[in-house]
CSV table of C-alpha atoms in Angstrom, one decimal:
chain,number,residue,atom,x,y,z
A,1,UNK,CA,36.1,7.2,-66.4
A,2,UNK,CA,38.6,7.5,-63.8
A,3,UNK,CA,38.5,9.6,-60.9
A,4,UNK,CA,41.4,11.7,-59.5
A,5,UNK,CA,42.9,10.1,-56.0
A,6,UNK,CA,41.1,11.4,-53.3
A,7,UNK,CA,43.7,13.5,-50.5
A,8,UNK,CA,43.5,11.4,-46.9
A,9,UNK,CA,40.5,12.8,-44.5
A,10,UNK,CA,43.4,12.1,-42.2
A,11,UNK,CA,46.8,13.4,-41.6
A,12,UNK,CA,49.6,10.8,-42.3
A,13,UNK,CA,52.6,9.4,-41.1
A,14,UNK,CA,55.3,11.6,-42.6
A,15,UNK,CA,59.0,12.8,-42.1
A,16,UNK,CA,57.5,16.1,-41.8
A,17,UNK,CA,55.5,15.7,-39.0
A,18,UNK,CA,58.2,13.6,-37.1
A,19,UNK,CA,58.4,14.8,-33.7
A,20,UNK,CA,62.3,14.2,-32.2
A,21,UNK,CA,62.4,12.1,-29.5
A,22,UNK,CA,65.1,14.4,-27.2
A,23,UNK,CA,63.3,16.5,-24.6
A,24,UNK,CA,59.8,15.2,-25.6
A,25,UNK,CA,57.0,13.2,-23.3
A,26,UNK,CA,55.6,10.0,-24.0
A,27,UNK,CA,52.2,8.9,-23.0
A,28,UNK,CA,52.3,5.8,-21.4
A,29,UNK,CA,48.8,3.6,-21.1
A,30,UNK,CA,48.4,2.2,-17.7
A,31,UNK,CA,45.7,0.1,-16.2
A,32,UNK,CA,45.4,-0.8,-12.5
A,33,UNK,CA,47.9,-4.0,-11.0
A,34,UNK,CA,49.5,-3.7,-14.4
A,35,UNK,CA,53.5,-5.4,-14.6
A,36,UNK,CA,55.4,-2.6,-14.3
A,37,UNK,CA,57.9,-3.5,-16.5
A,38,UNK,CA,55.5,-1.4,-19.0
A,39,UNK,CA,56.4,1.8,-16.7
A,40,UNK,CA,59.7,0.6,-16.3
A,41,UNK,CA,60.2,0.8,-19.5
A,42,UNK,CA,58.7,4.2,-20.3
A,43,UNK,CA,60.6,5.7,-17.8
A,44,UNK,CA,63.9,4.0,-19.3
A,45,UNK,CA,62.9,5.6,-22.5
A,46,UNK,CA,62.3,8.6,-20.5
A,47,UNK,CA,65.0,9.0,-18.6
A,48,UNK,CA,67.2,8.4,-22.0
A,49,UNK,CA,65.2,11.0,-23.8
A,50,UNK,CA,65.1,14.1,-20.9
A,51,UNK,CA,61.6,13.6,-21.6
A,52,UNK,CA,58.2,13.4,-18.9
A,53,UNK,CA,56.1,10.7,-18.6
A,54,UNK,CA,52.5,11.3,-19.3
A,55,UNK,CA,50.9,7.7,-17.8
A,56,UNK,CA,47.0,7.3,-18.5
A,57,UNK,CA,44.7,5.0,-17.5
A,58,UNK,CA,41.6,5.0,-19.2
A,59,UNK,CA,38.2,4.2,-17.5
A,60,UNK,CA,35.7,1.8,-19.5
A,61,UNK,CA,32.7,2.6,-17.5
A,62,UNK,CA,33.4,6.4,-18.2
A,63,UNK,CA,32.2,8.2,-21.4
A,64,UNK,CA,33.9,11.7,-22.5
A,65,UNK,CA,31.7,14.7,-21.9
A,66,UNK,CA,34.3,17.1,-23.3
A,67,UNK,CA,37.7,16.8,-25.0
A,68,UNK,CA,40.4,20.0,-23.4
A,69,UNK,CA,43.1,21.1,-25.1
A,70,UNK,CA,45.4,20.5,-22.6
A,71,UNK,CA,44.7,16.3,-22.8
A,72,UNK,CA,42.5,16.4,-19.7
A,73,UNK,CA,38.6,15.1,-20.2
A,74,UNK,CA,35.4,15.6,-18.4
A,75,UNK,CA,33.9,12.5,-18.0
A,76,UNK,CA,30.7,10.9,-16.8
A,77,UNK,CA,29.4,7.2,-15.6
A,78,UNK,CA,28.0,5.3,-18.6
A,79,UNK,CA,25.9,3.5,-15.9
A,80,UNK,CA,23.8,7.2,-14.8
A,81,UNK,CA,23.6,4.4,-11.6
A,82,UNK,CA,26.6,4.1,-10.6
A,83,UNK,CA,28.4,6.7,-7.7
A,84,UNK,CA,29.9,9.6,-9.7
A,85,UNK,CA,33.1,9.8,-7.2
A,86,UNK,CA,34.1,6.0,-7.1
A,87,UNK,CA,36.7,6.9,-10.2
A,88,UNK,CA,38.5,9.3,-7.5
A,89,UNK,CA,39.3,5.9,-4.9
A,90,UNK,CA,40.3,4.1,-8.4
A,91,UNK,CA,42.8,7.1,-9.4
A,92,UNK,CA,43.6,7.5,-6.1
A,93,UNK,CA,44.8,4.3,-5.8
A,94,UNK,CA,46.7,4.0,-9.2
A,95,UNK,CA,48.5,7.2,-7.8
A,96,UNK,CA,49.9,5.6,-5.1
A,97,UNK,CA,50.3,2.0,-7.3
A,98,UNK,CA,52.4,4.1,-10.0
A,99,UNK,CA,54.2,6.2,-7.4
A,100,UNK,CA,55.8,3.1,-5.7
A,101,UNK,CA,56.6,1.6,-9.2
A,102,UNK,CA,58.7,4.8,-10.0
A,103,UNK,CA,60.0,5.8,-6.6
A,104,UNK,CA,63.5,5.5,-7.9
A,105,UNK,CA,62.9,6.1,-11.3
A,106,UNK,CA,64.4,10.0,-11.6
A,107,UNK,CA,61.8,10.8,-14.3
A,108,UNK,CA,59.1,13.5,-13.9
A,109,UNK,CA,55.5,11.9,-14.6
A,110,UNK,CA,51.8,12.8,-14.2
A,111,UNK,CA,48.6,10.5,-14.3
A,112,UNK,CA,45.8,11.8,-16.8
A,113,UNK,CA,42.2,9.6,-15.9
A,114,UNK,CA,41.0,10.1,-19.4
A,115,UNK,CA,37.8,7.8,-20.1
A,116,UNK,CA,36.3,6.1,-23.2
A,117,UNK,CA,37.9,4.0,-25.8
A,118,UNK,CA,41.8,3.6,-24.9
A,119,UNK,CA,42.9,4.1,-28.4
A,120,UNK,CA,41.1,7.0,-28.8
A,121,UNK,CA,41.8,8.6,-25.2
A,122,UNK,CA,45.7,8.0,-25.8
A,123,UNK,CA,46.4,9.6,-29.3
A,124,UNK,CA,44.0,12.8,-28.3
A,125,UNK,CA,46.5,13.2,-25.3
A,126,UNK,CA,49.5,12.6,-27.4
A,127,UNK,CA,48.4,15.0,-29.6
A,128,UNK,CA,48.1,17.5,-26.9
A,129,UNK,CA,51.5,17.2,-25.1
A,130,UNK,CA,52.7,16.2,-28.1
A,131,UNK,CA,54.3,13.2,-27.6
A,132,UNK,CA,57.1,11.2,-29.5
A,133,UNK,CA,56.3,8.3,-28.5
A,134,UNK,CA,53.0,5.9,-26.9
A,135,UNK,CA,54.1,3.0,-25.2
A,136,UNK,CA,51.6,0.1,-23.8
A,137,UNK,CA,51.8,-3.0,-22.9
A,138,UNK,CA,50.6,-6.3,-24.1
A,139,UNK,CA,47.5,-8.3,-22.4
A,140,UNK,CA,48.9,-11.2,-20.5
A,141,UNK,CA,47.0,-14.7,-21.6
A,142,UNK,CA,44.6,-16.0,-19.6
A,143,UNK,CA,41.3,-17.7,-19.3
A,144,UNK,CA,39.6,-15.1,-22.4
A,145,UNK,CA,41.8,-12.6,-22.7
A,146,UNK,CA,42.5,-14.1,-26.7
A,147,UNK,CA,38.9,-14.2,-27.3
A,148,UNK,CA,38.2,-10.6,-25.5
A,149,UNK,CA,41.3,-9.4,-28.3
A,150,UNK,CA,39.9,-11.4,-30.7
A,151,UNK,CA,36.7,-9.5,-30.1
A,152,UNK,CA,37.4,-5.9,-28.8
A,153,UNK,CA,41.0,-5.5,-31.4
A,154,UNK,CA,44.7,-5.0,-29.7
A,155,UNK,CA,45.0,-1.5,-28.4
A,156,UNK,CA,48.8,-1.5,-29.7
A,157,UNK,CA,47.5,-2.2,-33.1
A,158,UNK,CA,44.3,0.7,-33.0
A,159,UNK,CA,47.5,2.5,-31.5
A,160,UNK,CA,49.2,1.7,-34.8
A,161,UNK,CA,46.9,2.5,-37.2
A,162,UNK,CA,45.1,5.4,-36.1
A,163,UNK,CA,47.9,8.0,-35.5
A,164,UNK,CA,51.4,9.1,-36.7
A,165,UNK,CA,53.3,8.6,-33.8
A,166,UNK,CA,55.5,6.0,-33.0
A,167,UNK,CA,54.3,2.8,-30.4
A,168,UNK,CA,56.4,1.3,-28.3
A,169,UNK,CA,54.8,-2.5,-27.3
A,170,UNK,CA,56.3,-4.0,-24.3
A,171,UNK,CA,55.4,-7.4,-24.3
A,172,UNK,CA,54.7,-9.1,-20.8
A,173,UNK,CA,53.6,-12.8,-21.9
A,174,UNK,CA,55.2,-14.3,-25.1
A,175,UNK,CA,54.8,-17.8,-26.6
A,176,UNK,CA,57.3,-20.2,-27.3
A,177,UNK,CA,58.4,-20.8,-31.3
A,178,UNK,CA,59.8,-23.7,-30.6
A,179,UNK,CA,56.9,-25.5,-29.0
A,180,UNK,CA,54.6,-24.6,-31.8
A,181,UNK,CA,53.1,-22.3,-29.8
A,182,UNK,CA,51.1,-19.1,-30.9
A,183,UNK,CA,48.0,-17.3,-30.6
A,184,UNK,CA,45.9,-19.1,-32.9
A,185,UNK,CA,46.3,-22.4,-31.6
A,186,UNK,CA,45.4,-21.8,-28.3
């Protein structure tokens, strides 16, 4: 007996739901003393576009409370512990961090603090500024950082597979071909 195809739970990548790049934001994942070639980038793509910047940085010791339509979260401590307004000195200071990195960049941006799993965090605020394009950057190798990837999955690649828009991977550590290099056989 064979069963008729089941349609997706989940909307798919298709020409029809393409959203055109002129005039509309990209959501740019940020993390704290991040190379700023990622927001470099973005606003490159940015400026070449007309488009905003929508940079996020999203907190690992937060949890989401409540999802907004406009992309913005409530969020709580997942350590009930832990001071409630320490995230403000950690935005704060990302504010300032960003702001430098894009003093001369003639692109319009905001910073969302979104919280939870980044994947997750990044495609619900693409979806509500609706977004052409995500961009993040890669994780620099270092003492674990393989194993943590190994372990936790590559944001860019939950990115990927998990929403229809486009994702633009900057890559800020790469491994020489010719030395036989490569991530398995560190």
């Amino acid at each position: 007996m064979t069963r008729p195809p089941r349609p997706p739970s989940v909307p798919q990548p298709a020409v029809e739901r393409m959203t055109p790049f002129a005039g509309r934001p990209a959501v740019v994942g940020v993390v704290p003393h991040q190379h700023p070639l990622v927001v470099l980038t973005a606003a490159s793509w940015a400026r070449a576009a007309g488009a905003r910047l929508h940079l996020a940085y999203v907190d690992p010791t937060r949890y989401v409370v409540e999802e907004h339509p406009d992309g913005t979260v409530q969020h709580a401590p997942v350590d009930p512990d832990t001071a409630d307004d320490r995230w403000r000195t950690t935005e704060d200071a990302l504010r300032a961090e960003l702001g430098a990195v894009l003093q001369d960049a003639d692109v319009p941006w905001d910073l969302h603090y979104l919280a939870g799993r980044p994947d997750r965090a990044l495609t619900h605020l693409a979806r509500a500024v609706d977004a052409a394009v995500l961009v993040v950057g890669t994780r620099t190798h270092g003492a674990g950082a393989h194993l943590r990837e190994l372990v936790e999955g590559s944001v860019a690649a939950h990115l990927t597979h998990h929403q229809h828009r486009p994702v633009l991977v900057v890559p800020l550590d790469v491994v020489d071909w010719a030395e036989g290099g490569g991530p398995w056989r560190r």
